[in-house]
Coordinates of C-alpha atoms in Angstrom, one line a residue:
M6 CA 10.4 8.4 -9.1
R7 CA 8.8 8.3 -5.8
L8 CA 6.4 11.0 -4.7
I9 CA 3.3 11.7 -1.9
A10 CA 0.4 13.9 -3.2
I11 CA -2.0 15.5 -1.0
E12 CA -4.9 17.3 -1.7
T13 CA -7.2 19.2 0.8
C14 CA -8.5 22.4 -1.2
T15 CA -12.4 21.2 -0.9
E16 CA -14.1 18.9 1.1
M17 CA -12.7 16.0 -0.1
C18 CA -9.7 14.8 1.7
S19 CA -7.2 12.6 -0.2
A20 CA -3.7 11.4 -0.6
A21 CA -2.1 9.4 -3.4
L22 CA 1.6 7.6 -3.5
W23 CA 3.4 7.3 -6.9
V24 CA 6.3 4.5 -6.8
D25 CA 7.7 4.1 -10.4
G26 CA 4.6 4.4 -12.0
V27 CA 2.3 2.6 -9.5
L28 CA -0.6 4.7 -8.2
E29 CA -2.5 4.2 -4.8
S30 CA -4.8 6.6 -3.3
V31 CA -7.1 7.1 -0.2
E32 CA -9.8 10.1 -0.2
V33 CA -12.9 10.6 1.9
R34 CA -15.2 13.4 1.7
A35 CA -14.9 15.0 5.5
P36 CA -15.9 18.4 5.8
R37 CA -13.7 20.4 8.4
Q38 CA -11.8 16.9 9.5
H39 CA -8.9 17.5 7.2
G40 CA -6.5 18.4 9.8
E41 CA -7.1 15.1 11.6
L42 CA -7.0 13.0 8.4
I43 CA -4.3 13.7 6.0
L44 CA -1.5 12.6 7.6
R45 CA -2.9 9.2 8.9
Q46 CA -3.7 8.8 4.9
V47 CA -0.2 9.3 4.1
E48 CA 0.9 7.1 6.8
E49 CA -1.6 4.5 5.6
L50 CA -0.2 5.0 2.0
L51 CA 3.4 4.7 2.9
A52 CA 2.6 1.5 5.6
R53 CA 0.8 -0.4 2.6
S54 CA 3.4 -0.1 0.3
D55 CA 6.0 -0.8 2.6
I56 CA 8.0 2.7 1.6
A57 CA 9.9 5.0 3.8
R58 CA 9.1 8.6 4.0
T59 CA 13.0 9.2 3.3
S60 CA 12.8 7.6 0.0
L61 CA 10.5 10.1 -1.5
D62 CA 11.8 12.2 -4.0
A63 CA 9.1 15.1 -3.7
V64 CA 5.8 16.1 -2.3
A65 CA 2.9 17.1 -4.7
V66 CA -0.1 19.5 -3.2
G67 CA -3.2 20.8 -4.5
R68 CA -2.5 24.6 -4.2
G69 CA -5.7 25.9 -5.2
P70 CA -7.9 27.7 -5.8
G71 CA -10.4 26.3 -3.2
A72 CA -11.6 26.6 0.2
F73 CA -9.4 28.9 2.2
T74 CA -8.3 26.8 5.0
G75 CA -8.1 23.5 3.1
V76 CA -5.5 25.1 0.6
R77 CA -3.8 26.5 3.3
L78 CA -3.6 23.6 5.6
G79 CA -2.8 21.5 2.4
L80 CA 0.2 23.8 1.8
G81 CA 1.2 23.8 5.1
V82 CA 1.0 19.9 5.3
A83 CA 3.3 19.7 2.2
Q84 CA 5.9 22.1 3.1
G85 CA 6.2 20.5 6.5
M86 CA 6.8 17.3 4.9
A87 CA 9.2 18.5 2.2
F88 CA 11.4 20.6 5.0
A89 CA 11.8 17.3 7.2
L90 CA 12.8 15.2 4.2
D91 CA 14.7 17.9 2.3
C92 CA 13.1 17.3 -0.9
P93 CA 11.2 19.8 -2.9
V94 CA 7.5 20.5 -3.5
I95 CA 5.2 20.3 -6.8
P96 CA 2.5 22.4 -6.5
I97 CA -0.7 21.4 -8.9
S98 CA -4.0 23.5 -9.8
T99 CA -7.2 22.1 -8.4
L100 CA -8.9 23.1 -11.4
Q101 CA -6.4 21.2 -13.7
T102 CA -6.7 17.9 -11.6
L103 CA -10.3 18.3 -11.9
A104 CA -9.8 18.4 -15.9
Q105 CA -7.6 15.6 -15.4
Q106 CA -10.2 13.4 -13.7
I107 CA -12.3 13.3 -17.1
V108 CA -9.2 11.0 -18.4
S109 CA -9.2 8.9 -15.0
E110 CA -12.7 8.0 -15.2
R111 CA -13.0 8.0 -19.0
P112 CA -9.7 6.8 -20.6
D113 CA -11.3 6.4 -23.9
A114 CA -12.9 9.9 -24.1
P115 CA -11.7 11.6 -27.0
P116 CA -9.6 14.9 -26.7
G117 CA -11.4 17.8 -26.3
E118 CA -12.0 20.9 -24.1
V119 CA -13.0 20.5 -20.3
L120 CA -14.7 23.3 -18.3
A121 CA -13.7 22.8 -14.5
A122 CA -15.7 24.5 -12.1
L123 CA -15.9 24.8 -8.4
D124 CA -18.3 26.8 -5.9
A125 CA -16.0 29.9 -4.9
R126 CA -19.1 31.1 -2.8
M127 CA -20.5 34.6 -2.7
G128 CA -22.2 34.2 -5.6
E129 CA -19.1 32.9 -7.7
V130 CA -17.0 30.1 -9.4
Y131 CA -13.6 29.2 -9.8
W132 CA -13.3 28.1 -13.6
S133 CA -11.1 27.5 -16.1
L134 CA -10.9 25.8 -19.7
H135 CA -8.5 22.7 -20.1
A136 CA -7.2 21.1 -23.4
I137 CA -6.9 17.5 -23.4
V138 CA -3.9 16.4 -25.1
D139 CA -2.5 13.2 -25.1
G140 CA -4.2 12.0 -22.1
R141 CA -3.5 15.3 -19.9
A142 CA -5.3 18.1 -18.9
Q143 CA -3.1 21.1 -19.9
S144 CA -2.7 24.2 -17.6
A145 CA -4.8 27.2 -18.3
P146 CA -5.9 30.5 -16.9
E147 CA -7.9 30.6 -13.9
Q148 CA -10.8 32.8 -13.2
V149 CA -13.1 33.7 -10.4
T150 CA -16.3 35.1 -11.6
A151 CA -20.2 35.2 -11.4
P152 CA -21.6 32.2 -13.4
S153 CA -23.1 34.3 -15.8
Q154 CA -19.6 35.9 -16.7
V155 CA -18.1 32.3 -17.3
L156 CA -16.5 31.6 -20.7
P157 CA -17.4 35.2 -22.1
A158 CA -15.3 34.8 -25.1
W159 CA -15.8 31.2 -25.9
R160 CA -17.0 30.3 -29.4
G161 CA -19.3 27.2 -29.2
T162 CA -19.4 25.2 -26.0
P163 CA -17.0 22.8 -24.0
D164 CA -16.7 19.3 -24.8
R165 CA -17.3 18.2 -21.0
G166 CA -17.8 19.9 -17.9
I167 CA -16.7 18.9 -14.4
G168 CA -16.9 20.0 -10.7
A169 CA -18.9 20.9 -7.9
G170 CA -19.5 24.7 -9.4
F171 CA -22.0 23.1 -11.6
A172 CA -24.1 21.5 -8.7
A173 CA -24.0 24.9 -6.8
Y174 CA -25.3 27.0 -9.9
P175 CA -27.7 25.6 -12.0
E176 CA -27.3 28.5 -14.1
L177 CA -23.6 27.5 -14.9
V178 CA -25.1 24.3 -16.6
E179 CA -27.1 26.4 -18.8
R180 CA -24.4 28.7 -19.7
S181 CA -21.7 26.0 -20.3
G182 CA -24.3 24.6 -23.1
L183 CA -23.5 20.8 -22.0
S184 CA -26.1 18.4 -21.7
E185 CA -26.3 15.9 -18.7
E186 CA -24.3 13.4 -19.8
R187 CA -21.4 15.5 -20.5
L188 CA -21.4 16.8 -16.9
Y189 CA -20.0 15.5 -13.8
P190 CA -21.4 17.9 -11.4
D191 CA -20.4 16.0 -7.9
A192 CA -16.5 15.8 -8.9
L193 CA -13.8 17.4 -6.4
P194 CA -10.1 17.4 -6.9
R195 CA -8.2 14.5 -5.8
A196 CA -4.5 13.4 -4.8
R197 CA -4.4 10.6 -7.4
E198 CA -4.5 13.1 -10.2
V199 CA -2.4 15.6 -8.4
A200 CA 0.1 12.6 -8.3
V201 CA -0.2 12.1 -12.0
L202 CA 0.2 15.8 -12.9
A203 CA 2.9 16.0 -10.2
V204 CA 5.1 13.7 -12.4
D205 CA 4.8 15.1 -15.4
A206 CA 6.0 18.6 -13.7
W207 CA 8.8 16.8 -12.4
E208 CA 10.0 15.6 -15.5
R209 CA 9.8 19.1 -16.8
G210 CA 11.9 20.5 -14.0
E211 CA 9.0 22.4 -12.1
A212 CA 9.7 21.2 -8.3
I213 CA 10.4 23.9 -6.2
P214 CA 12.1 24.4 -2.8
P215 CA 9.3 24.1 -0.1
E216 CA 9.7 27.9 1.0
Q217 CA 8.5 28.9 -2.8
A218 CA 5.5 27.1 -2.6
Q219 CA 2.4 29.6 -2.7
P220 CA -1.4 29.0 -2.5
V221 CA -3.7 30.3 -5.2
Y222 CA -6.7 31.8 -4.1
L223 CA -7.9 34.0 -7.0
R224 CA -9.5 36.6 -5.0
D225 CA -8.2 39.3 -2.6
N226 CA -10.7 38.8 0.1
V227 CA -10.3 35.1 1.1
A228 CA -12.3 35.0 4.1
E229 CA -15.1 32.4 4.0
P230 CA -19.0 33.2 4.6
S231 CA -20.8 31.0 6.9
R232 CA -23.4 29.9 4.1
P233 CA -23.0 26.2 4.0
R234 CA -23.3 26.2 0.2
G235 CA -20.9 23.9 -2.0
A236 CA -17.2 22.6 -1.3
G237 CA -15.4 23.7 1.8
T238 CA -12.8 22.6 4.6

């Protein structure tokens, strides 16, 4: 299995290459420079591994939620590459990739529930609660709400929390009931976790034709206000 993965939904711009179980990635926090960087990152990875584009089986992409321009850019680049290579696209949730980072950074961490949160601006957060099973963050319903409305039906607290939504809204930390050592408030979605989850999705037969790949914004009004808070591209 060979795939390239890209993630541009927040201020983190990253690409990853999976070749038969070997994973390489490149990433940089570069707000509003994703259009200039993402294809260079892809070419860098392919050149470093001496892999031809035509040998790729699929293109994986973070499909949102996230900043409108970043989500749109990532889907557009992934679709363009997939059309050119005549291969499918594998869209992956940005919140699920955040939860998967817990496993990447702490492979010894026990299974549990991970609350993933990103700044949605306009006083809201994108969030979802993911179970970690056999080293993988499971898919979960995604919501956009005010921080005060996160986890309204949760009985108890999650085991860990991850994502820049915690840094943007301190009240979310209190809402989650998590201690500092169980929080990763600076984390942003990365292509390396997109790749890992996309391989699983490929094995489940979830790759789709590029024209069927759709962004996920979670709100009808996707226009971004000008206030420079939280993740954006």
